XYZ file of C-alpha atoms in Angstrom:
684
model
C 0.000 0.000 0.000
C 1.286 3.446 -0.889
C 0.370 6.644 0.854
C 0.818 10.038 -0.726
C 1.863 12.676 1.729
C -0.580 15.542 2.196
C -0.287 18.698 0.158
C -0.861 21.722 2.370
C -2.831 24.171 0.339
C -2.698 27.346 2.376
C -0.400 29.339 4.615
C -1.512 30.377 8.017
C -4.010 33.189 8.293
C -2.709 36.213 10.175
C -4.817 35.599 13.241
C -5.452 32.958 15.821
C -7.905 30.452 14.394
C -10.028 30.308 17.524
C -9.949 31.533 21.039
C -11.337 28.119 21.989
C -8.050 26.286 21.435
C -6.974 24.676 24.712
C -4.812 22.026 23.018
C -2.837 23.885 20.419
C -2.734 26.889 18.188
C -2.764 26.537 14.449
C 0.747 27.268 13.191
C 2.063 27.338 9.639
C 1.968 23.879 8.055
C 4.891 22.665 6.023
C 4.120 22.929 2.314
C 4.926 19.687 0.554
C 6.931 20.612 -2.558
C 7.019 17.026 -3.771
C 4.862 14.031 -3.031
C 6.574 11.789 -0.508
C 5.504 8.216 -1.119
C 5.812 5.564 1.536
C 5.715 1.979 0.304
C 4.204 -0.388 2.818
C 5.725 -3.823 2.915
C 4.550 -6.312 5.477
C 5.267 -4.304 8.573
C 6.795 -5.649 11.742
C 4.534 -5.291 14.760
C 5.393 -2.352 16.940
C 6.827 -3.052 20.355
C 4.117 -3.994 22.829
C 3.679 -1.677 25.791
C 0.912 -0.666 28.109
C -1.032 2.467 27.250
C -0.550 5.602 29.242
C -2.809 6.518 32.111
C -6.362 7.206 30.998
C -6.820 10.960 31.361
C -10.026 12.063 29.658
C -9.583 15.492 28.084
C -12.474 17.809 28.791
C -13.686 19.638 25.727
C -14.934 23.218 25.827
C -18.553 23.891 24.953
C -17.436 25.238 21.581
C -16.048 21.906 20.347
C -17.353 18.710 18.772
C -14.473 16.255 19.138
C -15.960 12.997 17.900
C -18.861 11.594 15.912
C -21.157 11.577 18.943
C -19.525 14.743 20.354
C -18.720 12.873 23.586
C -17.850 9.319 24.594
C -21.428 8.876 25.863
C -22.611 9.469 22.273
C -25.288 11.932 23.355
C -24.855 14.144 20.261
C -25.660 17.013 22.630
C -24.101 20.487 22.545
C -24.666 23.113 25.257
C -24.347 25.951 22.724
C -27.300 28.336 22.668
C -26.461 31.220 20.329
C -28.887 29.638 17.847
C -32.225 29.398 19.631
C -35.967 29.430 19.074
C -36.044 33.222 18.778
C -33.562 33.430 15.894
C -33.290 30.005 14.254
C -35.313 31.190 11.278
C -32.388 33.510 10.430
C -30.040 30.621 9.641
C -28.337 30.998 6.278
C -25.504 29.313 4.390
C -22.109 30.484 5.642
C -20.034 28.392 3.220
C -20.146 25.269 1.056
C -17.382 22.695 0.656
C -17.607 20.520 -2.451
C -16.573 16.856 -2.379
C -16.906 15.971 -6.086
C -13.265 15.238 -6.837
C -12.081 13.230 -3.830
C -12.159 9.926 -5.673
C -12.517 8.481 -9.162
C -16.237 9.196 -9.149
C -18.473 11.629 -7.261
C -20.235 10.423 -4.133
C -23.882 11.394 -3.763
C -24.998 9.598 -0.592
C -22.198 10.637 1.756
C -22.208 10.387 5.544
C -19.086 12.120 6.952
C -19.541 14.175 10.106
C -16.716 16.676 10.636
C -15.169 17.110 14.070
C -14.080 20.483 15.445
C -11.028 20.583 17.705
C -8.637 23.383 18.569
C -10.067 25.824 16.059
C -10.067 23.463 13.053
C -12.500 21.104 11.309
C -11.373 17.627 10.255
C -13.301 15.242 8.041
C -13.225 12.654 5.285
C -14.530 12.932 1.742
C -14.980 10.966 -1.449
C -14.749 7.346 -2.488
C -10.984 7.550 -1.944
C -11.773 8.373 1.709
C -9.316 11.233 1.875
C -8.835 13.166 5.101
C -8.642 16.930 5.321
C -8.503 19.981 7.581
C -11.013 22.742 6.839
C -10.944 26.313 8.112
C -14.187 26.603 10.141
C -15.141 30.203 9.283
C -14.652 30.125 5.520
C -14.568 26.462 4.462
C -11.053 26.882 3.082
C -9.099 23.621 2.723
C -5.953 23.729 4.875
C -4.485 20.315 4.048
C -5.549 17.059 2.458
C -4.283 13.517 2.830
C -5.026 11.061 0.028
C -4.424 7.357 0.726
C -3.374 5.406 -2.363
C -3.945 1.784 -1.455
C -3.230 -1.596 -2.968
C -5.540 -1.698 -5.984
C -7.208 -5.053 -5.206
C -7.715 -4.175 -1.577
C -9.161 -0.768 -2.428
C -11.347 -1.994 -5.308
C -12.807 -4.985 -3.446
C -13.441 -3.178 -0.153
C -17.030 -3.887 0.911
C -17.562 -0.338 2.242
C -16.685 1.797 -0.796
C -17.495 5.199 0.585
C -16.130 8.167 2.478
C -17.003 6.690 5.852
C -18.366 8.808 8.687
C -15.339 10.899 9.534
C -12.147 10.823 11.579
C -11.112 10.645 15.221
C -8.749 12.771 17.292
C -6.025 12.009 19.840
C -3.918 14.341 21.935
C -1.346 13.911 24.654
C -2.430 17.285 26.037
C 1.082 18.638 25.482
C 0.969 19.551 21.803
C 1.115 16.140 20.107
C -2.229 16.137 18.295
C -3.255 13.500 15.775
C -6.103 12.878 13.372
C -6.937 9.162 13.245
C -8.192 7.812 9.914
C -9.388 4.314 9.022
C -9.001 3.916 5.268
C -11.332 2.181 2.860
C -8.810 -0.668 2.588
C -8.675 -1.103 6.405
C -5.432 0.614 7.329
C -5.153 2.699 10.500
C -3.420 6.027 9.905
C -2.241 8.686 12.362
C -1.803 12.173 10.862
C -0.260 15.239 12.427
C -3.306 17.434 13.061
C -1.405 20.585 12.074
C 0.127 19.394 8.812
C -1.693 16.219 7.770
C 1.630 14.380 7.487
C 1.690 10.776 8.786
C 3.224 10.457 12.260
C 6.474 8.534 11.769
C 6.537 6.838 15.172
C 3.035 5.398 14.725
C 3.083 1.932 13.136
C 5.090 1.874 9.910
C 5.645 5.570 9.133
C 2.176 6.498 10.342
C 0.284 3.442 9.087
C -0.859 0.150 10.634
C -2.055 -2.697 8.402
C -4.983 -3.966 10.440
C -5.562 -7.016 8.230
C -2.167 -8.414 9.167
C -2.650 -11.273 11.633
C -6.447 -11.063 11.473
C -8.253 -14.116 12.846
C -9.800 -15.845 9.829
C -11.487 -19.115 9.026
C -9.465 -21.603 7.011
C -8.993 -20.541 3.374
C -10.635 -17.164 4.023
C -8.878 -13.897 3.279
C -9.977 -10.632 4.873
C -9.412 -8.832 1.550
C -12.841 -8.098 0.106
C -14.522 -8.978 3.403
C -13.049 -6.708 6.062
C -13.600 -2.959 6.122
C -14.836 -0.060 8.206
C -17.457 2.673 8.091
C -17.496 4.454 11.479
C -14.504 6.309 12.924
C -12.532 4.789 15.777
C -13.326 5.650 19.377
C -10.341 7.219 21.129
C -10.278 7.035 24.914
C -7.077 8.147 26.600
C -4.202 6.470 24.753
C -6.410 3.704 23.340
C -7.896 3.537 19.842
C -10.909 1.205 19.588
C -11.534 0.143 15.987
C -15.056 -0.941 14.923
C -14.794 -3.335 11.947
C -17.493 -3.570 9.291
C -17.696 -6.535 6.949
C -19.308 -7.421 3.642
C -23.092 -7.136 3.906
C -24.610 -10.515 4.622
C -27.881 -10.608 2.716
C -26.416 -12.534 -0.258
C -22.969 -13.750 0.858
C -20.721 -15.692 -1.473
C -19.999 -18.184 1.273
C -21.039 -19.290 4.734
C -17.414 -18.663 5.763
C -16.158 -15.156 6.469
C -13.809 -13.191 8.682
C -15.127 -12.477 12.187
C -15.488 -8.814 13.113
C -13.295 -8.820 16.214
C -12.879 -5.477 17.984
C -9.218 -4.464 18.255
C -7.578 -1.849 20.483
C -4.394 -0.040 19.444
C -1.938 2.146 21.306
C -2.559 5.699 20.122
C 1.106 6.614 20.478
C 2.809 3.661 18.775
C 0.071 1.848 16.838
C 0.822 -1.417 18.693
C -2.035 -3.862 19.241
C -3.157 -3.847 22.867
C -5.935 -6.447 22.800
C -8.623 -8.119 20.702
C -12.153 -9.031 21.724
C -13.371 -12.137 19.930
C -16.955 -11.556 18.835
C -17.214 -15.257 17.933
C -15.537 -17.358 20.650
C -12.911 -19.998 20.006
C -13.380 -23.583 21.157
C -13.520 -23.874 24.932
C -14.275 -20.182 25.471
C -17.470 -18.833 26.984
C -20.191 -18.702 24.349
C -18.695 -21.353 22.047
C -21.511 -23.706 23.045
C -24.033 -21.367 21.374
C -22.647 -22.360 17.945
C -23.840 -25.841 17.046
C -21.909 -28.255 14.813
C -18.692 -26.239 15.185
C -20.206 -23.403 13.124
C -18.194 -20.861 15.113
C -15.076 -22.102 13.278
C -16.148 -20.756 9.895
C -18.903 -18.199 10.513
C -17.923 -14.543 10.216
C -19.341 -11.036 10.437
C -20.689 -10.174 13.929
C -18.629 -6.986 13.699
C -19.320 -3.516 15.067
C -20.054 -1.369 12.047
C -21.490 1.462 14.129
C -19.662 3.353 16.896
C -18.366 2.343 20.309
C -19.170 4.419 23.401
C -17.163 4.490 26.638
C -17.394 5.422 30.314
C -14.077 6.804 31.604
C -15.108 6.540 35.271
C -15.853 2.836 35.007
C -13.204 2.123 32.373
C -15.783 0.321 30.214
C -16.414 0.408 26.482
C -19.763 -0.698 25.051
C -19.720 -2.753 21.859
C -22.928 -2.919 19.763
C -22.385 -6.139 17.807
C -24.055 -6.944 14.473
C -25.486 -10.169 12.993
C -23.360 -13.139 11.875
C -23.174 -14.546 8.337
C -25.785 -14.628 6.750
C -28.411 -12.034 7.539
C -31.541 -14.052 6.718
C -30.636 -17.731 6.891
C -29.095 -19.431 9.908
C -29.145 -23.076 8.893
C -25.343 -23.133 8.763
C -24.999 -21.679 12.281
C -27.708 -23.194 14.497
C -27.819 -21.939 18.074
C -28.035 -18.535 19.749
C -24.694 -17.386 18.215
C -22.940 -15.324 20.897
C -21.771 -12.551 20.861
C -23.629 -11.627 17.689
C -26.463 -9.119 18.166
C -25.275 -8.443 21.709
C -24.407 -5.360 23.687
C -21.052 -6.190 25.270
C -19.311 -4.183 27.995
C -15.534 -4.630 28.111
C -12.700 -3.172 30.144
C -11.210 -0.878 27.532
C -7.685 -1.201 28.925
C -7.606 -5.022 28.656
C -10.522 -6.131 26.463
C -11.865 -8.332 29.263
C -15.619 -8.868 29.034
C -17.517 -7.370 31.957
C -21.050 -8.281 30.922
C -23.170 -8.896 27.844
C -26.805 -9.081 26.835
C -27.905 -10.721 23.600
C -30.688 -8.598 22.140
C -31.544 -11.000 19.285
C -30.942 -14.745 19.473
C -29.978 -16.466 16.201
C -30.643 -13.414 14.035
C -32.399 -14.135 10.714
C -33.820 -10.615 10.191
C -30.641 -8.496 9.800
C -31.432 -6.859 13.130
C -27.882 -5.625 13.793
C -27.310 -3.270 16.697
C -27.139 -0.231 14.402
C -26.478 2.770 16.627
C -23.867 3.672 19.213
C -25.048 2.873 22.755
C -25.942 6.065 24.618
C -24.770 6.571 28.197
C -26.824 8.664 30.589
C -27.095 9.423 34.292
C -30.778 9.556 35.235
C -33.054 9.231 38.251
C -35.360 6.196 38.276
C -37.842 5.678 41.097
C -35.988 8.292 43.127
C -32.588 6.623 42.766
C -29.660 7.856 40.631
C -28.818 5.292 37.943
C -26.046 4.988 35.399
C -27.673 3.563 32.274
C -26.762 2.531 28.758
C -29.387 2.648 26.002
C -29.272 0.459 22.906
C -31.787 1.683 20.345
C -32.549 -0.875 17.666
C -33.782 -1.510 14.161
C -36.805 -3.351 15.552
C -38.199 -0.250 17.302
C -37.262 -1.034 20.906
C -34.980 0.724 23.378
C -33.069 -1.780 25.507
C -32.000 -0.001 28.701
C -29.441 -1.455 31.123
C -27.547 -0.558 34.249
C -24.239 0.182 32.586
C -22.239 -1.043 35.590
C -23.844 -4.476 35.984
C -25.692 -5.052 32.718
C -28.963 -5.692 34.542
C -32.056 -4.526 32.615
C -33.555 -1.345 34.051
C -37.013 -2.563 33.055
C -37.927 -6.211 32.557
C -37.090 -7.904 29.251
C -38.872 -11.279 29.488
C -38.098 -14.009 26.983
C -41.229 -14.061 24.831
C -42.466 -16.744 22.435
C -42.019 -15.874 18.759
C -43.000 -17.717 15.537
C -41.035 -20.744 14.346
C -39.290 -21.060 10.977
C -40.170 -23.673 8.361
C -37.238 -22.898 6.043
C -35.396 -26.214 5.501
C -32.354 -26.556 7.732
C -32.955 -23.462 9.851
C -34.293 -23.292 13.397
C -35.396 -19.915 14.745
C -34.975 -19.220 18.443
C -38.274 -20.028 20.190
C -38.066 -16.822 22.261
C -36.706 -13.299 22.064
C -36.201 -10.736 24.893
C -38.905 -8.070 24.700
C -38.647 -4.929 26.875
C -41.768 -4.003 28.808
C -40.543 -0.400 28.842
C -40.090 1.924 27.017
C -42.999 1.087 24.739
C -42.010 0.523 21.096
C -41.635 3.751 19.145
C -42.015 2.295 15.641
C -44.444 0.087 13.690
C -43.857 -3.557 14.622
C -45.283 -6.440 12.630
C -48.290 -6.092 10.378
C -51.934 -7.142 10.281
C -54.845 -6.023 8.131
C -55.754 -3.542 10.863
C -52.464 -1.713 10.169
C -52.919 -1.293 6.412
C -52.898 2.143 4.833
C -56.429 3.459 4.312
C -56.358 6.936 2.760
C -59.324 5.765 0.650
C -61.232 2.458 0.375
C -59.440 1.805 -2.918
C -56.038 2.321 -1.280
C -56.896 -0.117 1.497
C -58.203 -2.722 -0.923
C -55.061 -2.515 -3.023
C -52.977 -3.030 0.144
C -55.053 -6.117 0.975
C -54.542 -7.435 -2.550
C -50.771 -6.918 -2.358
C -50.563 -8.792 0.945
C -52.579 -11.753 -0.295
C -49.706 -14.044 -1.314
C -47.356 -13.047 1.505
C -46.860 -14.232 5.019
C -47.148 -11.591 7.725
C -47.766 -11.270 11.409
C -46.124 -9.968 14.589
C -42.529 -8.863 15.063
C -39.987 -11.645 14.498
C -42.054 -13.373 11.821
C -39.282 -15.472 10.212
C -38.207 -15.315 6.567
C -39.829 -17.784 4.174
C -39.158 -19.193 0.732
C -39.830 -17.115 -2.362
C -41.586 -20.172 -3.717
C -42.997 -21.836 -0.609
C -45.040 -25.062 -0.669
C -48.104 -23.141 0.576
C -47.960 -20.823 -2.444
C -46.683 -17.758 -0.567
C -43.881 -15.657 -2.031
C -42.135 -14.277 1.042
C -42.662 -12.630 4.434
C -43.443 -8.952 4.981
C -41.140 -7.641 7.723
C -41.771 -4.447 9.718
C -39.456 -2.857 10.693
C -37.224 -3.970 7.884
C -33.457 -4.158 7.856
C -33.162 -0.350 7.543
C -34.947 0.212 10.861
C -36.335 1.588 13.098
C -33.079 3.228 13.996
C -29.992 2.826 11.852
C -26.485 4.334 11.548
C -28.004 7.820 11.830
C -28.280 7.172 15.592
C -30.300 9.111 18.162
C -29.469 11.963 20.529
C -30.007 12.600 24.238
C -30.292 15.707 26.378
C -28.180 14.879 29.466
C -29.850 17.674 31.436
C -33.347 16.172 31.155
C -32.566 12.541 30.315
C -34.807 12.669 27.251
C -33.715 10.515 24.303
C -34.808 11.851 20.898
C -35.199 8.873 18.552
C -35.496 9.457 14.798
C -36.865 6.337 13.107
C -38.299 5.227 9.801
C -40.894 2.625 8.934
C -38.863 0.521 6.568
C -40.682 -2.489 5.121
C -38.781 -5.501 3.813
C -39.742 -8.638 1.954
C -37.920 -11.629 3.409
C -37.925 -14.149 0.582
C -35.228 -16.811 0.315
C -34.057 -18.903 -2.602
C -31.409 -21.550 -3.134
C -28.417 -19.949 -4.892
C -26.663 -21.448 -7.870
C -23.325 -23.044 -6.881
C -21.351 -20.257 -8.546
C -23.266 -17.673 -6.500
C -22.740 -19.093 -3.015
C -22.124 -22.287 -1.046
C -25.045 -21.482 1.270
C -28.271 -23.492 1.175
C -30.366 -20.304 0.991
C -29.922 -16.576 0.755
C -32.042 -13.515 -0.002
C -33.917 -13.532 -3.301
C -33.448 -9.745 -3.354
C -37.146 -8.908 -3.731
C -38.668 -5.615 -2.634
C -41.778 -5.178 -0.531
C -44.761 -4.095 -2.641
C -46.137 -0.554 -2.495
C -49.690 0.548 -3.077
C -49.953 2.047 -6.569
C -46.173 1.734 -6.702
C -45.571 4.511 -4.135
C -47.517 4.178 -0.864
C -46.096 2.060 1.999
C -48.368 -0.760 3.114
C -49.079 0.610 6.604
C -50.636 3.807 7.881
C -48.297 6.755 8.535
C -46.216 8.212 10.023
C -43.426 6.614 7.983
C -40.688 8.842 9.382
C -40.905 10.187 12.903
C -39.076 11.432 15.963
C -40.106 10.088 19.370
C -39.008 11.719 22.612
C -38.586 9.177 25.417
C -37.906 10.207 29.026
C -35.300 7.727 30.244
C -36.015 8.647 33.856
C -39.409 6.980 33.525
C -39.366 5.044 30.250
C -42.412 7.019 29.088
C -42.950 8.616 25.702
C -43.095 12.413 25.918
C -44.120 13.203 22.337
C -43.991 11.891 18.780
C -43.864 14.011 15.629
C -43.768 13.024 11.951
C -40.535 14.285 10.412
C -41.122 15.799 6.999
C -44.151 16.294 4.800
C -45.880 13.677 2.637
C -43.580 12.617 -0.242
C -44.397 14.500 -3.435
C -44.622 11.282 -5.463
C -47.498 10.183 -3.232
C -49.230 13.564 -3.373
C -49.086 13.382 -7.168
C -50.813 9.994 -7.463
C -54.041 10.348 -9.490
C -55.665 7.838 -7.139
C -55.272 10.390 -4.324
C -56.568 13.443 -6.176
C -58.661 15.542 -3.810
C -57.691 13.499 -0.731
C -56.667 15.503 2.338
C -53.441 13.722 3.302
C -51.878 13.950 6.769
C -48.270 14.917 7.394
C -46.781 11.448 6.929
C -43.075 11.987 7.490
C -40.529 10.380 5.194
C -39.076 6.898 5.590
C -35.447 8.032 5.479
C -32.442 7.892 7.793
C -32.802 11.114 9.740
C -29.718 12.762 11.207
C -30.260 14.745 14.403
C -28.537 16.675 17.177
C -29.794 18.348 20.331
C -28.571 21.581 21.886
C -29.466 23.385 25.083
C -32.216 25.152 23.166
C -33.467 23.038 20.232
C -33.591 19.659 18.521
C -32.372 19.685 14.904
C -33.223 17.030 12.306
C -32.918 16.829 8.560
C -35.010 14.583 6.318
C -32.287 12.173 5.259
C -31.098 11.178 1.796
C -34.148 10.969 -0.467
C -36.099 13.445 1.638
C -36.746 17.108 0.987
C -33.876 19.613 1.426
C -34.809 20.997 4.838
C -33.331 21.119 8.304
C -36.121 21.241 10.886
C -35.747 22.853 14.313
C -38.031 21.371 16.966
C -39.143 22.556 20.384
C -37.577 19.878 22.596
C -40.455 19.924 25.076
C -43.360 19.578 22.642
C -42.113 18.358 19.268
C -43.495 21.457 17.557
C -41.568 22.566 14.472
C -40.127 26.007 15.256
C -38.512 26.592 11.859
C -37.558 24.763 8.662
C -34.377 25.899 6.946
C -34.006 25.168 3.238
C -30.774 23.449 2.185
C -29.126 23.087 -1.242
C -29.868 19.335 -1.102
C -31.202 16.798 1.390
C -29.224 16.065 4.547
C -27.332 12.784 4.193
C -24.843 12.909 7.071
C -25.611 13.653 10.701
C -25.428 17.345 11.679
C -22.992 18.799 14.208
C -22.436 22.247 15.714
C -19.486 24.298 16.984
C -18.595 27.838 18.073
C -15.760 29.609 16.266
C -14.737 33.221 16.917
C -17.965 33.791 18.860
C -20.161 32.479 16.028
C -22.138 29.242 16.296
C -22.269 27.101 13.145
C -24.359 24.099 12.153
C -22.747 21.827 9.595
C -23.819 18.679 7.750
C -23.221 16.699 4.580
C -25.954 17.018 1.950
C -26.484 15.326 -1.392
C -29.025 13.921 -3.812
C -29.256 12.162 -7.138
C -27.601 14.557 -9.576
C -26.206 16.638 -6.690
C -22.794 15.361 -5.527
C -22.153 15.486 -1.796
C -20.995 18.686 -0.142
C -20.609 20.103 3.338
C -22.966 22.935 4.216
C -22.231 25.297 7.095
C -25.052 27.458 8.475
C -24.866 30.474 10.759
C -27.234 33.229 11.824
C -27.835 35.961 9.299
C -28.154 39.614 10.265
C -30.989 40.707 12.475
C -33.890 42.226 10.554
C -33.989 45.976 10.552
C -36.561 47.459 12.851
C -39.508 49.009 11.088
C -39.878 52.763 11.330
C -41.590 53.779 14.524
C -40.507 50.772 16.532
């Protein structure tokens, strides 16, 4: 793998970049006059040593240092310059185009910049370049372009810009931007210059595939990748691996998605947590017929949260291979689909809870666990919240792993797919109540008009359907059915777009969408896969080609008070899709505000809740009253929000920034700030 050294594009401005710069001041970067190319051979492992003492660095209110802003992943900022009285004055401060950071433009991009020490850092493009961006003007200060082994880059299963970078500091002026490349290398860059840090790994780079635990005859190339940035806690870098999507895998064998910790100073491996246990280890007995020896996936493709007081990290683990058929891996399959608490200095498991046994629905844990300190029944409690695709919030004591509210094992339907055996029960929380459509019956069908309802009934006629956890079925089943309708589908509920929490009130704001999937399996041809069955790749039907099968809302935000487990309010997010309004079958019908079934990015501040409409939605950022769910203002954007928003204060000005994009509109960063106050009318 070759890495091209960064080209610094601009000299220092003649002023301090920010008065909120406790770690360092921006000083003139070295301008690279020629491209320095480092050739990576198989690198020797760095010397093993214990990490330094864990000293969490407090961030000022002005900053947003990581994807979730803090290690609790609240996505909360205390900034209040933008508030309900002036939010309607938001206007575009600058735009940063991403068209040329790769061999082709990226339209559906998800990077979330971080703001540290008076500078923005992010990723962009299908090359997954890293860059520093001046926060007041959007000027590019340096870029770093990884040029990877062609096969490894071209076959990477996550061929996108990722969701951003991480940041490490020793608190004494050594400041690093941490990048995970598309080809699964870990890179440490000098935050001031963008040049790889020589003492980290092999000239700034660690090959994370080297020494990876793999099944026999399985290579991680083409299987192992990453989407979410690493979590940095003290001197430890926690890497969340993402693998090839499992709905139509080429094989039942794959690389396991073990979580690996690296020393932030040297790049040395500190520990690995095995998401699929080896023989004789706890949990191995949950994999029948030795299936643990060849099954893969079960990675952590979303983000890892951490509690620095306890010294615990919380791993939201995904499904094993394959997403919809488990006949090759009978059993509960630990630690897949589990929330696992580990000691982040050693990797030792503290506790775990499996949220889905023997997953055959692609119900990965999709969002970073949120940590909160709340008061329940008059007692202070430290909790961790795992919001899920299936529309439940699983809430635990984050010290012990005990459920805050009961989660009884509940009977669920059996599978009749040959060779598979669904778990007879699943843990169902009694509180909070579900905040999304779950399962489907004729009572749930969309009914804007009698004709709409009848068409929905007709479309359901040859499908299986029922409560949550209805198992997949054959596309050509003996009973004549052609698949199972699944609600929520694999897109959620909640997904990578996460949720946000106000730590002052303990209210969790949960954006969700009513995705509907058709779980239909077929036997693959031998050249397609060695599995007995995989997804037939069929879409759920829509009424008149546009209308989801169930009544709206189809995109919503639900506020849940985690002190009580009660819902506070629910609001549809976004108007009725234009394609539905334009249907001739709905001419003259007074439609409700339905919301849009998209992945909604959100953040909460001390004054407001902000949410876009997600890729495929309308180009608006909505500001909500946190207490009521009322829309205070809707700000028009150049394109729909596709990445999660963040906010920062620079030179006494608060900015909101997010990635936007649409079909025909390549991704770009948009920064918003308050426009001038309106002039007072004469006589006022």
